Short mmCIF file of C-alpha atoms in Angstrom, two decimals:
data_model
loop_
_atom_site.label_atom_id
_atom_site.label_comp_id
_atom_site.label_asym_id
_atom_site.label_seq_id
_atom_site.Cartn_x
_atom_site.Cartn_y
_atom_site.Cartn_z
CA MET A 12 -2.39 -58.97 -0.32
CA ALA A 13 -3.89 -56.42 -2.57
CA MET A 14 -1.56 -53.39 -2.87
CA GLN A 15 -3.02 -49.39 -2.11
CA PHE A 16 -3.59 -47.45 -5.27
CA TYR A 17 -0.26 -44.54 -4.82
CA ALA A 18 0.00 -41.45 -6.17
CA SER A 19 2.54 -39.14 -5.44
CA PRO A 20 0.89 -35.07 -4.68
CA GLU A 21 2.85 -34.17 -7.09
CA GLN A 22 1.35 -36.09 -10.01
CA ILE A 23 -1.97 -35.48 -8.01
CA MET A 24 -1.69 -31.10 -8.17
CA ARG A 25 -0.93 -32.06 -12.07
CA ASP A 26 -4.51 -34.12 -12.24
CA ARG A 27 -6.18 -31.04 -10.69
CA SER A 28 -4.14 -27.99 -12.83
CA GLU A 29 -5.09 -29.92 -15.79
CA TYR A 30 -8.48 -30.53 -15.24
CA ALA A 31 -9.45 -26.72 -13.42
CA ARG A 32 -7.82 -25.33 -16.91
CA LYS A 33 -9.88 -27.67 -19.33
CA GLY A 34 -12.55 -26.56 -18.18
CA ILE A 35 -11.79 -22.74 -18.05
CA ALA A 36 -11.10 -22.89 -21.05
CA ARG A 37 -13.95 -23.86 -22.48
CA GLY A 38 -15.71 -20.99 -21.11
CA ARG A 39 -16.10 -17.61 -23.45
CA SER A 40 -13.97 -14.66 -22.22
CA VAL A 41 -14.11 -12.06 -20.06
CA VAL A 42 -12.13 -8.46 -20.61
CA VAL A 43 -11.26 -6.12 -17.66
CA LEU A 44 -9.53 -2.97 -18.57
CA SER A 45 -8.95 1.17 -17.37
CA TYR A 46 -10.55 3.88 -19.53
CA GLU A 47 -10.19 7.49 -18.57
CA GLY A 48 -13.44 7.22 -16.90
CA GLY A 49 -13.29 4.59 -14.85
CA VAL A 50 -12.85 0.66 -15.15
CA LEU A 51 -14.42 -1.71 -17.95
CA PHE A 52 -16.10 -5.13 -17.63
CA VAL A 53 -16.29 -6.62 -20.99
CA ALA A 54 -18.07 -10.49 -21.06
CA GLU A 55 -19.44 -12.79 -24.48
CA ASN A 56 -22.02 -13.78 -23.20
CA LEU A 57 -25.46 -15.06 -24.59
CA SER A 58 -27.08 -14.83 -21.50
CA THR A 59 -29.40 -12.82 -20.07
CA ALA A 60 -30.55 -13.89 -16.90
CA LEU A 61 -27.21 -14.99 -15.98
CA HIS A 62 -24.32 -12.71 -15.32
CA LYS A 63 -21.30 -13.45 -15.56
CA VAL A 64 -19.17 -9.58 -14.38
CA SER A 65 -21.16 -8.30 -11.32
CA GLU A 66 -20.67 -5.64 -8.31
CA ILE A 67 -19.49 -6.32 -4.95
CA TYR A 68 -19.30 -2.87 -3.34
CA ASP A 69 -19.49 0.55 -3.63
CA ARG A 70 -16.05 0.74 -5.77
CA ILE A 71 -16.00 -3.24 -5.57
CA GLY A 72 -16.55 -5.10 -9.40
CA PHE A 73 -16.01 -8.80 -10.25
CA ALA A 74 -16.13 -11.11 -13.47
CA ALA A 75 -15.27 -14.53 -13.47
CA VAL A 76 -15.44 -17.39 -15.67
CA GLY A 77 -15.59 -21.17 -15.96
CA ARG A 78 -18.68 -23.10 -13.66
CA TYR A 79 -21.70 -20.87 -12.73
CA PRO A 80 -22.41 -22.44 -9.90
CA GLU A 81 -19.39 -21.82 -8.32
CA PHE A 82 -18.03 -18.75 -8.73
CA GLU A 83 -21.27 -17.42 -8.11
CA ASN A 84 -21.09 -19.63 -4.38
CA LEU A 85 -17.94 -17.02 -4.57
CA ARG A 86 -19.49 -14.22 -5.41
CA SER A 87 -22.14 -14.58 -2.95
CA ALA A 88 -19.64 -14.90 -0.84
CA GLY A 89 -18.30 -11.30 -1.52
CA VAL A 90 -20.58 -9.52 -1.23
CA ARG A 91 -21.21 -10.97 2.59
CA LEU A 92 -18.10 -9.60 3.50
CA ALA A 93 -18.00 -6.97 1.80
CA ASP A 94 -21.62 -5.76 3.74
CA LEU A 95 -19.76 -7.62 7.21
CA HIS A 96 -17.13 -5.11 7.07
CA GLY A 97 -18.41 -2.29 5.98
CA TYR A 98 -20.86 -2.31 8.65
CA SER A 99 -18.78 -3.29 11.24
CA TYR A 100 -15.84 -0.59 10.50
CA GLY A 101 -16.29 1.73 7.54
CA ARG A 102 -17.43 1.37 3.97
CA ARG A 103 -14.10 2.97 3.25
CA ASP A 104 -12.33 0.58 4.91
CA VAL A 105 -13.49 -1.81 2.32
CA THR A 106 -11.47 -2.85 -0.60
CA GLY A 107 -10.60 -5.04 -3.10
CA ARG A 108 -7.51 -6.35 -1.61
CA GLN A 109 -9.21 -7.73 0.77
CA VAL A 110 -12.01 -9.19 -1.71
CA ALA A 111 -9.41 -11.33 -3.68
CA ASN A 112 -7.62 -12.04 -0.66
CA ALA A 113 -10.16 -13.93 0.82
CA TYR A 114 -11.25 -15.18 -2.32
CA ALA A 115 -7.27 -16.28 -2.86
CA ARG A 116 -7.65 -18.02 0.63
CA THR A 117 -10.77 -20.02 -0.39
CA LEU A 118 -9.81 -21.59 -3.81
CA GLY A 119 -6.23 -22.80 -1.86
CA ALA A 120 -7.65 -24.52 0.47
CA ILE A 121 -10.33 -25.66 -2.26
CA PHE A 122 -7.49 -26.85 -4.79
CA THR A 123 -5.70 -27.56 -1.63
CA GLN A 124 -8.28 -30.36 0.04
CA GLU A 125 -10.99 -31.28 -1.77
CA GLN A 126 -11.40 -33.94 -4.32
CA LYS A 127 -12.19 -31.77 -6.68
CA PRO A 128 -11.01 -27.90 -7.73
CA TYR A 129 -13.44 -25.13 -8.58
CA GLU A 130 -13.08 -24.41 -12.24
CA VAL A 131 -12.82 -21.04 -11.49
CA GLU A 132 -10.66 -17.87 -12.29
CA ILE A 133 -11.84 -15.09 -11.45
CA CYS A 134 -10.96 -11.11 -11.43
CA VAL A 135 -11.49 -8.26 -8.80
CA ALA A 136 -11.72 -4.78 -10.04
CA GLU A 137 -11.41 -2.12 -7.16
CA VAL A 138 -12.09 1.68 -9.78
CA GLY A 139 -8.98 4.72 -7.91
CA ALA A 140 -9.00 8.11 -8.05
CA THR A 141 -7.39 8.47 -11.80
CA ALA A 142 -6.85 5.22 -13.88
CA ASP A 143 -2.53 4.76 -11.95
CA ASP A 144 -4.60 3.92 -8.77
CA ASP A 145 -7.34 1.53 -10.36
CA GLU A 146 -6.69 -1.98 -8.73
CA LEU A 147 -6.75 -5.10 -11.07
CA TYR A 148 -6.75 -8.50 -8.75
CA ARG A 149 -6.46 -11.52 -10.89
CA ILE A 150 -7.56 -14.18 -9.18
CA THR A 151 -6.97 -17.96 -10.59
CA TYR A 152 -8.15 -22.23 -9.36
CA ASP A 153 -5.41 -22.72 -7.25
CA GLY A 154 -5.84 -20.39 -4.80
CA SER A 155 -2.83 -17.57 -6.79
CA VAL A 156 -4.02 -13.79 -6.48
CA GLN A 157 -1.52 -11.51 -9.61
CA ASP A 158 -1.94 -7.63 -9.39
CA GLU A 159 -2.48 -7.21 -12.97
CA PRO A 160 -1.33 -3.69 -14.40
CA GLY A 161 -4.62 -1.90 -16.44
CA LEU A 162 -5.87 -5.17 -18.21
CA VAL A 163 -6.89 -9.09 -17.26
CA THR A 164 -8.16 -10.95 -19.97
CA MET A 165 -9.29 -14.71 -18.45
CA GLY A 166 -11.09 -17.15 -20.12
CA GLY A 167 -11.11 -19.10 -23.59
CA GLN A 168 -7.81 -18.10 -25.05
CA SER A 169 -6.96 -15.14 -23.67
CA ASP A 170 -3.22 -15.00 -23.85
CA THR A 171 -4.72 -14.47 -27.92
CA ILE A 172 -7.25 -11.39 -27.11
CA SER A 173 -4.34 -10.42 -24.15
CA GLY A 174 -2.33 -10.13 -26.82
CA ALA A 175 -4.75 -8.37 -29.16
CA VAL A 176 -5.41 -6.09 -26.29
CA LYS A 177 -2.15 -4.80 -24.77
CA THR A 178 -0.93 -3.04 -27.64
CA ARG A 179 -3.18 -1.15 -28.33
CA LEU A 180 -4.61 -0.01 -25.04
CA ARG A 181 -3.48 3.69 -22.74
CA PRO A 182 -5.46 4.54 -19.91
CA ASP A 183 -6.79 8.02 -21.29
CA GLN A 184 -8.79 6.28 -23.46
CA THR A 185 -12.49 7.52 -23.57
CA LEU A 186 -15.24 4.02 -22.88
CA ALA A 187 -16.63 4.11 -26.84
CA GLU A 188 -12.78 3.75 -27.49
CA ALA A 189 -12.37 1.68 -24.74
CA LEU A 190 -15.21 -0.47 -25.75
CA LYS A 191 -14.01 -0.89 -29.13
CA LEU A 192 -11.47 -2.24 -28.68
CA ALA A 193 -12.25 -5.14 -25.97
CA VAL A 194 -15.11 -6.28 -28.20
CA GLU A 195 -12.14 -6.46 -31.21
CA GLY A 196 -10.37 -8.99 -28.86
CA LEU A 197 -12.65 -10.81 -27.45
CA GLY A 198 -13.62 -11.01 -31.75
CA SER A 199 -9.95 -11.75 -33.22
CA VAL A 200 -10.59 -15.72 -31.66
CA GLY A 201 -13.67 -17.82 -32.96
CA GLY A 202 -13.29 -16.97 -35.75
CA GLU A 203 -13.63 -19.59 -39.11
CA GLY A 204 -10.51 -20.13 -40.64
CA GLY A 205 -8.45 -17.91 -38.01
CA GLN A 206 -10.45 -14.95 -38.87
CA PRO A 207 -11.35 -12.59 -36.61
CA ARG A 208 -15.34 -12.67 -35.50
CA LYS A 209 -17.51 -9.69 -35.44
CA LEU A 210 -19.87 -9.18 -31.75
CA ALA A 211 -22.92 -8.20 -31.91
CA ALA A 212 -24.85 -6.02 -28.74
CA ASN A 213 -27.08 -9.13 -27.94
CA GLN A 214 -23.45 -11.21 -27.71
CA LEU A 215 -22.34 -9.28 -25.00
CA GLU A 216 -22.45 -7.98 -21.82
CA VAL A 217 -20.85 -4.89 -20.41
CA ALA A 218 -21.46 -3.14 -16.65
CA VAL A 219 -18.40 -0.59 -16.19
CA LEU A 220 -17.36 0.90 -12.87
CA ASP A 221 -17.50 5.21 -13.38
CA ARG A 222 -15.00 6.73 -11.34
CA HIS A 223 -16.71 10.19 -11.27
CA ARG A 224 -20.08 9.05 -9.25
CA PRO A 225 -20.45 8.29 -5.84
CA GLY A 226 -21.26 5.46 -3.53
CA ARG A 227 -21.68 2.85 -5.74
CA THR A 228 -20.25 3.08 -9.17
CA PHE A 229 -21.71 -0.19 -10.73
CA ARG A 230 -23.53 0.76 -13.42
CA ARG A 231 -24.33 -1.72 -16.36
CA LEU A 232 -24.74 -0.98 -20.51
CA THR A 233 -27.72 -1.93 -22.30
CA GLY A 234 -30.01 -1.84 -24.94
CA LEU A 235 -29.38 1.22 -27.32
CA ALA A 236 -26.86 2.75 -25.58
CA LEU A 237 -24.68 -0.07 -25.66
CA THR A 238 -25.74 -0.59 -29.58
CA ALA A 239 -24.83 3.68 -30.08
CA ILE A 240 -21.92 3.25 -28.96
CA LEU A 241 -20.53 0.13 -30.76
CA ASP A 242 -22.22 1.77 -34.13
CA ASP A 243 -21.98 5.01 -33.32
CA PRO A 244 -19.43 5.84 -30.61
CA ALA A 245 -19.81 9.67 -31.17
CA LYS A 246 -22.78 9.00 -29.47
CA ALA A 247 -20.59 7.67 -26.70
CA GLU A 248 -21.61 10.72 -24.43
CA SER A 249 -25.12 10.28 -24.01
CA VAL A 250 -24.63 6.44 -22.49
CA GLU A 251 -26.05 7.65 -18.96
CA GLU A 252 -29.36 7.09 -20.07
CA GLY A 253 -28.66 3.19 -20.47
CA LEU A 254 -26.64 2.27 -17.22
CA GLU A 255 -28.59 0.24 -15.12
CA ASP A 256 -28.84 1.95 -11.49
CA LYS A 257 -28.88 -2.00 -10.64
CA PRO A 258 -26.67 -3.66 -7.74
CA GLN A 259 -26.58 -7.90 -8.41
CA PRO A 260 -28.74 -10.48 -6.58
CA PRO A 261 -26.93 -13.16 -4.64
CA ALA A 262 -27.86 -16.40 -4.20
CA SER A 263 -29.77 -16.65 -1.45
CA PRO A 264 -30.85 -13.08 0.34
CA SER A 265 -29.51 -13.25 4.22
CA THR A 266 -27.57 -10.10 4.53
CA PRO A 267 -28.66 -5.76 3.94
CA ALA A 268 -26.89 -6.70 1.11
CA ASP A 269 -27.82 -9.94 -0.48
CA ASN A 270 -31.69 -7.47 0.39
CA ALA A 271 -30.58 -5.12 -1.72
CA SER A 272 -29.41 -6.65 -4.90
CA GLY A 273 -33.10 -8.24 -5.56
CA PRO A 274 -34.27 -11.46 -6.52
CA ALA A 275 -31.83 -14.47 -6.18
CA PRO A 276 -31.27 -16.63 -9.53
CA GLU A 277 -33.24 -18.59 -11.43
CA THR A 278 -31.50 -21.30 -11.26
CA GLU A 279 -27.49 -23.20 -9.81
CA THR A 280 -27.73 -25.91 -11.61
CA GLU A 281 -25.89 -24.26 -15.10
CA THR A 282 -22.96 -25.12 -15.83
CA GLU A 283 -20.15 -23.67 -17.91
CA THR A 284 -19.26 -25.86 -21.45
CA GLU A 285 -19.71 -24.43 -25.26
CA THR A 286 -22.99 -24.98 -25.58
CA GLU A 287 -23.96 -23.77 -21.68
CA THR A 288 -20.99 -21.64 -19.91
CA ASP A 289 -20.22 -19.02 -19.64
CA LYS A 290 -23.90 -18.48 -18.06
CA PRO A 291 -22.99 -15.00 -15.79
CA THR A 292 -23.63 -14.10 -12.33
CA SER A 293 -26.88 -12.81 -11.96
#
């Protein structure tokens, strides 16, 4: 009589954790931090079509690393959740904590019940009236959620990047100062012989939640505006010209928020690896 293979629950959980961590570590990193004017998202990303940073609701942003199809499904579900809650109650009743808790429940159920865990790590950020009021939540592959004060780093060598950024982070920094700090943090790893790298504007995906804007606060920083800030921080005050007033498209247009967000992404089969990884949400 053949013996049935047995693995203890502890061993299964360890194997799943190791599998998910390895997948996430292959992705390029994301830095989310609070600054004087709002919340800044900076991701190392070579794709212009697939985004890792996007909008969830009026004052709520989303960033992720890992497998693109998996975190795109989560992003789209978050948009629908926020839209439904805002329509049923009120737009002010939608909070980053609600969205983060929903993601935590979903990822926790997938991690414990499914054969394969999601290889994703997520940040949900809500901009407040001041930097002290900003809320940054980090949700990991197993459903753990952490409230991070002022800074979240994910993917790749996130611990090293966090150490490089945290020592110089201040809540009263300008957009140019915060962007420079985040870019230097991302460039502090991955260079030849351990040397820092210099990241160009076309290697970055940058967005902000602007605390001074009414209504929807999410804006992208692209093109000449981003290049000008990286090359000459003194030009940061004219940055509004480069902020795109575009929400992020969901995976499938089926709700009012989805239809307002634009066309669906061109592909849903990309995965994040060092060659194809970090294809962000769109």
